[in-house]
Tab-separated table of C-alpha atoms and ligand atoms in Angstrom:
chain	number	residue	atom	x	y	z
A	1	MET	CA	-33.263	314.853	135.478
A	2	THR	CA	-32.835	311.125	135.136
A	3	LYS	CA	-31.245	309.215	137.999
A	4	ILE	CA	-29.241	306.237	136.756
A	5	ILE	CA	-28.574	303.390	139.179
A	6	LYS	CA	-26.826	300.056	138.777
A	7	LEU	CA	-28.231	296.905	140.359
A	8	ASP	CA	-26.944	293.349	140.708
A	9	ARG	CA	-29.319	291.287	138.562
A	10	GLU	CA	-29.149	288.257	140.866
A	11	ASN	CA	-29.252	290.063	144.188
A	12	PRO	CA	-30.497	293.644	143.794
A	13	ASP	CA	-30.287	296.133	146.672
A	14	VAL	CA	-33.861	296.333	147.969
A	15	ASN	CA	-33.411	299.879	149.299
A	16	LEU	CA	-32.679	301.098	145.784
A	17	ILE	CA	-35.583	299.074	144.388
A	18	ASP	CA	-37.844	300.734	146.956
A	19	GLU	CA	-36.638	304.116	145.712
A	20	ALA	CA	-37.689	303.101	142.192
A	21	ALA	CA	-41.006	301.739	143.504
A	22	LYS	CA	-41.694	305.088	145.194
A	23	ILE	CA	-41.158	306.911	141.882
A	24	LEU	CA	-43.770	304.615	140.299
A	25	LEU	CA	-46.214	305.182	143.165
A	26	ASP	CA	-45.679	308.959	142.881
A	27	GLY	CA	-46.682	308.844	139.209
A	28	GLY	CA	-43.173	308.859	137.686
A	29	LEU	CA	-41.422	306.764	135.040
A	30	VAL	CA	-38.762	304.118	135.701
A	31	ALA	CA	-36.886	302.224	132.980
A	32	PHE	CA	-35.848	298.751	134.130
A	33	PRO	CA	-34.421	295.512	132.743
A	34	THR	CA	-36.592	292.475	132.037
A	35	GLU	CA	-35.536	289.115	130.598
A	36	THR	CA	-36.822	290.199	127.156
A	37	VAL	CA	-35.809	293.857	126.646
A	38	TYR	CA	-35.687	296.962	128.885
A	39	GLY	CA	-39.101	298.428	129.736
A	40	ILE	CA	-40.278	301.962	130.556
A	41	GLY	CA	-42.693	301.542	133.451
A	42	ALA	CA	-45.507	303.509	135.063
A	43	ASN	CA	-48.278	302.698	137.546
A	44	SER	CA	-50.988	301.096	135.358
A	45	LEU	CA	-53.716	302.306	137.704
A	46	ASN	CA	-52.723	305.986	137.340
A	47	PRO	CA	-53.849	307.270	133.915
A	48	ASP	CA	-51.726	310.456	134.181
A	49	ALA	CA	-48.598	308.390	134.831
A	50	VAL	CA	-49.378	306.013	131.947
A	51	LYS	CA	-49.875	308.970	129.635
A	52	LYS	CA	-46.273	310.029	130.322
A	53	ILE	CA	-45.044	306.757	128.764
A	54	PHE	CA	-46.624	307.621	125.414
A	55	ILE	CA	-45.076	311.105	125.534
A	56	ALA	CA	-41.580	309.915	126.579
A	57	LYS	CA	-41.424	307.291	123.803
A	58	GLY	CA	-43.348	309.187	121.160
A	59	ARG	CA	-45.648	306.151	121.048
A	60	PRO	CA	-48.954	306.401	119.157
A	61	GLN	CA	-51.879	306.395	121.622
A	62	ASP	CA	-53.627	303.606	119.716
A	63	ASN	CA	-50.880	301.125	120.594
A	64	PRO	CA	-51.870	299.443	123.881
A	65	LEU	CA	-49.469	298.561	126.710
A	66	ILE	CA	-48.645	295.361	128.549
A	67	LEU	CA	-49.430	295.256	132.295
A	68	HIS	CA	-46.698	293.538	134.300
A	69	ILE	CA	-47.596	291.704	137.496
A	70	ALA	CA	-45.610	289.837	140.159
A	71	LYS	CA	-48.239	287.524	141.695
A	72	PHE	CA	-50.437	284.961	139.960
A	73	GLU	CA	-53.535	285.976	141.925
A	74	ASP	CA	-53.226	289.563	140.641
A	75	LEU	CA	-54.172	288.372	137.162
A	76	TYR	CA	-57.742	287.795	138.360
A	77	ARG	CA	-58.103	291.446	139.434
A	78	TYR	CA	-57.352	292.869	135.995
A	79	VAL	CA	-59.214	290.425	133.734
A	80	LYS	CA	-62.856	289.251	133.494
A	81	SER	CA	-62.108	285.546	133.146
A	82	VAL	CA	-59.165	283.201	132.784
A	83	PRO	CA	-59.689	280.332	130.301
A	84	LYS	CA	-58.391	276.860	131.202
A	85	ASN	CA	-55.653	277.034	128.564
A	86	ALA	CA	-54.387	280.269	130.081
A	87	VAL	CA	-53.993	278.583	133.458
A	88	ILE	CA	-51.865	275.874	131.834
A	89	MET	CA	-49.828	278.532	130.012
A	90	MET	CA	-49.287	280.436	133.273
A	91	GLU	CA	-48.170	277.297	135.054
A	92	ASN	CA	-45.732	276.480	132.267
A	93	PHE	CA	-44.357	279.854	131.242
A	94	TRP	CA	-44.821	282.422	134.039
A	95	PRO	CA	-42.764	284.106	135.217
A	96	GLY	CA	-41.235	284.471	131.747
A	97	PRO	CA	-41.391	286.016	128.269
A	98	LEU	CA	-45.097	285.334	127.633
A	99	THR	CA	-47.859	287.971	127.396
A	100	MET	CA	-51.507	286.886	127.306
A	101	ILE	CA	-54.505	288.913	126.133
A	102	PHE	CA	-57.752	288.676	128.138
A	103	GLU	CA	-61.012	290.537	128.419
A	104	LYS	CA	-60.197	293.419	130.769
A	105	SER	CA	-61.834	294.137	134.120
A	106	ASP	CA	-63.265	297.563	134.903
A	107	ILE	CA	-60.398	298.665	137.162
A	108	VAL	CA	-57.883	298.778	134.276
A	109	PRO	CA	-57.816	302.385	132.983
A	110	SER	CA	-58.553	302.446	129.266
A	111	ILE	CA	-55.416	304.466	128.431
A	112	ASN	CA	-53.508	301.184	128.864
A	113	THR	CA	-55.627	299.345	126.343
A	114	ALA	CA	-56.114	302.028	123.681
A	115	GLY	CA	-59.808	301.930	124.505
A	116	MET	CA	-60.135	298.205	123.665
A	117	ASN	CA	-61.994	295.802	125.952
A	118	THR	CA	-58.990	293.487	126.163
A	119	VAL	CA	-55.801	293.778	128.214
A	120	ALA	CA	-52.306	292.299	127.804
A	121	ILE	CA	-50.710	290.816	130.949
A	122	ARG	CA	-47.245	289.392	131.632
A	123	MET	CA	-45.252	288.245	134.657
A	124	PRO	CA	-41.546	288.873	134.056
A	125	SER	CA	-38.886	286.558	135.511
A	126	ASN	CA	-36.019	289.048	135.690
A	127	ILE	CA	-35.357	289.456	139.430
A	128	ILE	CA	-35.015	293.262	139.291
A	129	ALA	CA	-38.292	293.614	137.354
A	130	HIS	CA	-40.113	291.116	139.526
A	131	THR	CA	-38.932	292.690	142.797
A	132	LEU	CA	-39.752	296.208	141.604
A	133	ILE	CA	-43.331	295.253	140.686
A	134	GLU	CA	-43.772	293.291	143.915
A	135	ARG	CA	-42.434	296.089	146.157
A	136	ALA	CA	-44.500	298.754	144.360
A	137	GLY	CA	-47.594	296.586	144.887
A	138	ILE	CA	-49.239	297.777	141.671
A	139	PRO	CA	-49.379	296.534	138.080
A	140	VAL	CA	-46.706	298.227	135.964
A	141	SER	CA	-47.456	299.219	132.361
A	142	ALA	CA	-44.210	298.877	130.453
A	143	PRO	CA	-43.515	298.956	126.726
A	144	SER	CA	-39.957	298.675	125.459
A	145	ALA	CA	-37.746	301.549	126.674
A	146	ASN	CA	-36.775	302.891	123.244
A	147	LEU	CA	-37.970	305.846	121.227
A	148	SER	CA	-40.868	304.589	119.105
A	149	GLY	CA	-39.632	303.007	115.874
A	150	LYS	CA	-36.055	302.349	117.084
A	151	PRO	CA	-34.724	298.872	117.892
A	152	SER	CA	-35.740	297.720	121.387
A	153	PRO	CA	-33.099	298.269	124.095
A	154	THR	CA	-31.292	295.199	125.366
A	155	GLU	CA	-28.763	296.991	127.591
A	156	ALA	CA	-28.868	300.133	129.743
A	157	SER	CA	-26.691	302.160	127.343
A	158	HIS	CA	-29.437	301.813	124.681
A	159	VAL	CA	-32.010	303.193	127.134
A	160	ILE	CA	-29.742	306.052	128.167
A	161	ASN	CA	-29.213	306.861	124.505
A	162	ASP	CA	-32.966	307.073	123.793
A	163	LEU	CA	-34.565	308.207	127.051
A	164	ASN	CA	-32.054	310.106	129.207
A	165	GLY	CA	-33.871	313.234	130.439
A	166	ARG	CA	-37.274	311.754	129.522
A	167	VAL	CA	-37.739	309.419	132.520
A	168	ASP	CA	-37.162	309.782	136.275
A	169	MET	CA	-34.916	306.766	136.725
A	170	ILE	CA	-33.027	304.208	134.626
A	171	ILE	CA	-31.999	300.957	136.308
A	172	ASP	CA	-28.920	299.354	134.772
A	173	GLY	CA	-29.195	295.611	135.307
A	174	GLY	CA	-26.889	294.405	132.545
A	175	LYS	CA	-27.752	292.645	129.291
A	176	CYS	CA	-31.204	291.124	128.707
A	177	ASP	CA	-31.225	287.326	128.396
A	178	VAL	CA	-33.758	286.773	125.608
A	179	GLY	CA	-33.173	289.954	123.582
A	180	VAL	CA	-36.514	290.054	121.731
A	181	GLU	CA	-39.861	291.136	123.181
A	182	SER	CA	-42.323	288.727	124.766
A	183	THR	CA	-44.541	286.331	122.827
A	184	VAL	CA	-48.041	287.857	122.699
A	185	VAL	CA	-50.887	285.315	122.670
A	186	ASP	CA	-54.547	286.255	122.349
A	187	MET	CA	-56.474	283.989	124.746
A	188	THR	CA	-59.927	285.433	124.011
A	189	GLY	CA	-60.787	283.231	121.020
A	190	GLU	CA	-61.657	279.536	120.705
A	191	VAL	CA	-58.027	278.641	119.839
A	192	PRO	CA	-55.245	280.824	121.305
A	193	THR	CA	-53.466	282.903	118.636
A	194	ILE	CA	-49.886	284.158	118.553
A	195	LEU	CA	-49.986	287.859	117.635
A	196	ARG	CA	-46.252	288.410	118.137
A	197	PRO	CA	-43.621	285.637	118.302
A	198	GLY	CA	-41.017	285.717	121.085
A	199	GLY	CA	-39.016	283.665	123.558
A	200	ILE	CA	-41.900	281.299	124.337
A	201	THR	CA	-42.136	279.563	120.971
A	202	LYS	CA	-45.068	278.150	119.022
A	203	GLU	CA	-43.563	274.679	119.538
A	204	MET	CA	-43.431	275.183	123.333
A	205	ILE	CA	-47.063	276.369	123.426
A	206	ILE	CA	-48.278	273.429	121.323
A	207	LYS	CA	-46.516	271.065	123.707
A	208	ALA	CA	-48.300	272.697	126.662
A	209	ILE	CA	-51.868	273.100	125.343
A	210	GLY	CA	-52.060	271.048	122.140
A	211	SER	CA	-52.642	273.760	119.538
A	212	VAL	CA	-52.132	277.430	118.792
A	213	LYS	CA	-52.759	279.586	115.713
A	214	VAL	CA	-50.301	282.115	114.333
A	215	ASP	CA	-51.789	285.404	113.152
A	216	PRO	CA	-50.873	285.973	109.462
A	217	ILE	CA	-49.346	289.356	110.372
A	218	VAL	CA	-46.440	287.519	112.013
A	219	TYR	CA	-45.212	286.374	108.600
A	220	LYS	CA	-45.841	289.269	106.319
A	221	LYS	CA	-46.236	292.956	105.789
A	222	PRO	CA	-49.609	294.184	107.042
A	223	PRO	CA	-51.704	295.145	104.005
A	224	ASN	CA	-52.646	298.835	103.839
A	225	GLY	CA	-55.749	299.615	105.821
A	226	LEU	CA	-55.717	296.352	107.787
A	227	LYS	CA	-56.282	296.706	111.520
A	228	PRO	CA	-54.099	294.010	113.092
A	229	LYS	CA	-55.203	292.346	116.335
A	230	ALA	CA	-52.002	293.583	118.040
A	231	PRO	CA	-52.086	297.231	117.015
A	232	GLY	CA	-48.320	297.552	117.521
A	233	MET	CA	-47.647	295.152	114.659
A	234	LYS	CA	-48.734	297.685	112.057
A	235	TYR	CA	-45.999	300.185	112.866
A	236	LYS	CA	-42.558	300.413	111.305
A	237	HIS	CA	-40.360	299.019	113.994
A	238	TYR	CA	-36.920	298.085	115.134
A	239	SER	CA	-35.477	300.215	112.385
A	240	PRO	CA	-31.885	301.314	112.270
A	241	ASP	CA	-31.059	304.396	110.174
A	242	ALA	CA	-29.531	302.232	107.411
A	243	GLU	CA	-31.539	300.419	104.723
A	244	VAL	CA	-31.655	296.735	105.692
A	245	TYR	CA	-31.959	293.872	103.186
A	246	ILE	CA	-32.341	290.178	104.048
A	247	VAL	CA	-30.746	287.703	101.666
A	248	LYS	CA	-32.489	284.314	101.793
A	249	GLY	CA	-31.596	280.955	100.262
A	250	ASN	CA	-28.935	278.286	100.508
A	251	LEU	CA	-26.237	279.604	102.868
A	252	HIS	CA	-23.377	279.215	100.385
A	253	ASP	CA	-25.255	281.213	97.726
A	254	VAL	CA	-26.327	283.793	100.313
A	255	THR	CA	-22.768	284.584	101.368
A	256	LYS	CA	-21.706	284.834	97.714
A	257	LYS	CA	-24.587	287.171	96.889
A	258	ILE	CA	-23.873	289.382	99.902
A	259	GLN	CA	-20.229	289.702	98.780
A	260	GLU	CA	-21.377	290.746	95.292
A	261	LEU	CA	-23.881	293.261	96.640
A	262	THR	CA	-21.294	294.673	99.040
A	263	GLU	CA	-18.807	295.156	96.204
A	264	PHE	CA	-21.512	296.877	94.139
A	265	GLN	CA	-22.429	299.305	96.962
A	266	LEU	CA	-18.805	300.044	97.849
A	267	ASN	CA	-18.184	300.980	94.214
A	268	LYS	CA	-21.037	303.452	94.492
A	269	GLY	CA	-19.279	304.982	97.523
A	270	LYS	CA	-21.714	303.565	100.091
A	271	LYS	CA	-20.755	302.280	103.532
A	272	VAL	CA	-21.943	298.668	103.906
A	273	GLY	CA	-22.751	296.599	107.006
A	274	ILE	CA	-22.980	292.813	106.933
A	275	MET	CA	-24.868	290.881	109.591
A	276	ALA	CA	-23.006	287.580	109.643
A	277	THR	CA	-22.844	284.507	111.879
A	278	GLU	CA	-20.020	282.525	113.511
A	279	GLN	CA	-20.317	280.085	110.641
A	280	THR	CA	-19.985	282.645	107.821
A	281	CYS	CA	-18.078	285.697	109.046
A	282	LYS	CA	-14.734	284.590	107.590
A	283	LYS	CA	-16.208	284.640	104.086
A	284	TYR	CA	-16.607	288.400	104.071
A	285	GLN	CA	-13.459	290.381	103.306
A	286	LYS	CA	-15.070	293.787	102.777
A	287	GLY	CA	-17.667	295.935	104.546
A	288	GLU	CA	-18.350	296.313	108.276
A	289	VAL	CA	-18.929	292.714	109.356
A	290	ILE	CA	-20.705	292.077	112.679
A	291	VAL	CA	-21.361	288.571	114.006
A	292	VAL	CA	-24.903	288.400	115.388
A	293	GLY	CA	-24.565	284.885	116.820
A	294	ASP	CA	-24.161	281.181	116.248
A	295	ARG	CA	-26.494	279.388	113.811
A	296	GLU	CA	-26.255	276.262	115.967
A	297	ARG	CA	-27.581	278.249	118.954
A	298	PRO	CA	-30.208	280.632	117.513
A	299	GLU	CA	-30.965	282.017	120.978
A	300	THR	CA	-27.612	283.849	120.684
A	301	ILE	CA	-28.906	285.522	117.518
A	302	ALA	CA	-32.115	286.657	119.277
A	303	LYS	CA	-30.064	287.981	122.178
A	304	ASN	CA	-27.742	290.118	120.008
A	305	LEU	CA	-30.047	291.150	117.158
A	306	PHE	CA	-31.168	294.589	118.381
A	307	ASN	CA	-27.715	295.487	119.680
A	308	VAL	CA	-26.180	294.690	116.285
A	309	LEU	CA	-28.760	296.882	114.524
A	310	ARG	CA	-27.797	299.735	116.859
A	311	GLU	CA	-24.082	299.060	116.271
A	312	PHE	CA	-24.591	299.512	112.529
A	313	ASP	CA	-26.146	302.915	113.244
A	314	LYS	CA	-23.126	303.871	115.350
A	315	LYS	CA	-20.835	302.915	112.471
A	316	GLY	CA	-22.935	305.082	110.178
A	317	VAL	CA	-23.448	302.477	107.454
A	318	ASP	CA	-25.839	303.255	104.579
A	319	VAL	CA	-26.899	299.705	103.776
A	320	VAL	CA	-27.011	296.493	105.828
A	321	TYR	CA	-27.162	293.022	104.293
A	322	SER	CA	-28.315	290.310	106.673
A	323	GLU	CA	-28.308	286.580	106.114
A	324	GLY	CA	-31.758	284.995	106.532
A	325	PHE	CA	-32.571	282.451	109.256
A	326	GLY	CA	-35.005	279.557	109.725
A	327	TYR	CA	-38.571	280.131	110.922
A	328	ASP	CA	-38.816	277.361	113.509
A	329	GLU	CA	-38.546	277.740	117.302
A	330	ILE	CA	-37.010	281.133	118.246
A	331	GLY	CA	-36.292	281.667	114.523
A	332	LEU	CA	-39.893	282.852	114.043
A	333	ALA	CA	-39.266	285.767	116.442
A	334	ILE	CA	-35.854	286.538	114.922
A	335	MET	CA	-37.209	286.648	111.360
A	336	ASN	CA	-40.292	288.657	112.404
A	337	ARG	CA	-38.082	291.390	113.947
A	338	LEU	CA	-35.534	291.273	111.135
A	339	GLU	CA	-38.226	291.544	108.454
A	340	LYS	CA	-39.718	294.565	110.199
A	341	ALA	CA	-36.269	296.149	110.543
A	342	ALA	CA	-35.822	295.578	106.806
A	343	GLY	CA	-39.260	296.957	105.996
A	344	TYR	CA	-39.797	293.511	104.355
A	345	LYS	CA	-37.072	294.144	101.753
A	346	GLU	CA	-35.565	290.795	100.857
A	347	ILE	CA	-33.563	289.128	98.134
A	348	ILE	CA	-34.659	285.532	97.615
A	349	LEU	CA	-32.178	283.268	95.826
A	350	LYS	CA	-33.501	280.269	93.882
A	351	GLU	CA	-32.367	276.926	95.353
B	1	LIG	P1	-44.319	296.611	123.472
B	1	LIG	O1	-44.768	296.769	124.879
B	1	LIG	O2	-43.804	297.854	122.840
B	1	LIG	O3	-43.378	295.468	123.358
B	1	LIG	O4	-45.621	296.209	122.644
B	1	LIG	C1	-46.682	295.451	123.179
B	1	LIG	C2	-47.383	294.709	122.066
B	1	LIG	O5	-48.547	294.081	122.585
B	1	LIG	C3	-47.836	295.623	120.936
B	1	LIG	O6	-47.682	294.978	119.695
B	1	LIG	C4	-49.286	295.840	121.292
B	1	LIG	O7	-50.057	296.220	120.175
B	1	LIG	C5	-49.690	294.479	121.848
B	1	LIG	N1	-50.851	294.586	122.730
B	1	LIG	C6	-50.923	295.202	123.922
B	1	LIG	N2	-52.186	295.121	124.425
B	1	LIG	C7	-52.912	294.456	123.518
B	1	LIG	C8	-54.295	294.057	123.447
B	1	LIG	N3	-55.161	294.338	124.408
B	1	LIG	N4	-54.699	293.376	122.342
B	1	LIG	C9	-53.831	293.069	121.361
B	1	LIG	N5	-52.517	293.425	121.374
B	1	LIG	C10	-52.070	294.107	122.434
B	2	LIG	MG1	-41.798	298.124	121.634
């Protein structure tokens, strides 16, 4: 049985949070909102509890988890050393949508790290998440609260859809602010490396510490047989049931091409979804058109992206055509998720 509770995101009832904290301390699973996406949490220090996460999600055991903490000093308990750049990153971006990879200390059970000698740590800013971790007094391992392979959940209804009956409690704390998962940065090398783009952008990191590398896997399909540094990046992800195609190029040509492709699919008897923006939605007369956000404010696109992918599933479309977006700032995270949802299928129009 899953208990579902609703909490005020600004001022959550601490008695209810303590009930959730007790479930974690007793070895149970709690799904809760964070500023990125909803997470499915267990006590990181209890290997049996952590194991339940993999079972509930259907997550491959070789995909390590992120440990969530509430106090800066806790970082030093779970890692061997904290490089100077990491301190600057913490000061700038924690609490917030940034995960850093360090060499792990011995007290972190290896089930969290898929047997690797590194561990991923994040301090979320969402008040419900932060209070829950603080009151429980333990690190909380929490991947996204979706069934493995499905788009990450950005509201409680998505979690209920995927995990009702598979976890002990689901906390409904409204819509997530960022909408895509945290930026993952490997701090163990000479120059920090972005393994997964997110709400803390490459540009923001460069401003804070001077330089950062971007792992090639962020931009393209992992070649067969390659073992990416963030094991999760090799899996098919964020996928709705429909086939997704991204149409890239000059925006005017893109909208024209999507109209042509839609017509073509409709003639074949297919149901077509179009992922459009405020700027372009009026151009589409046919198909199921959903506005993902405003091109002038790309953070709105990040926030709605996963929900729109789930909406297309609810409408039962066979094919989705999405407009492409830029790769700068939050655009890098948007395109990374969209390309994975599309299985890297794209139509590139010549300028
Ligand atoms: P999720 O929690 O589902 O958003 O996924 C967490 C991401 O962080 C996955 O892509 C993991 O592979 C990655 N990750 C977690 N721990 C590590 C680690 N120690 N080294 C590299 N990547 C990691
Ligand atoms: Mg995930």
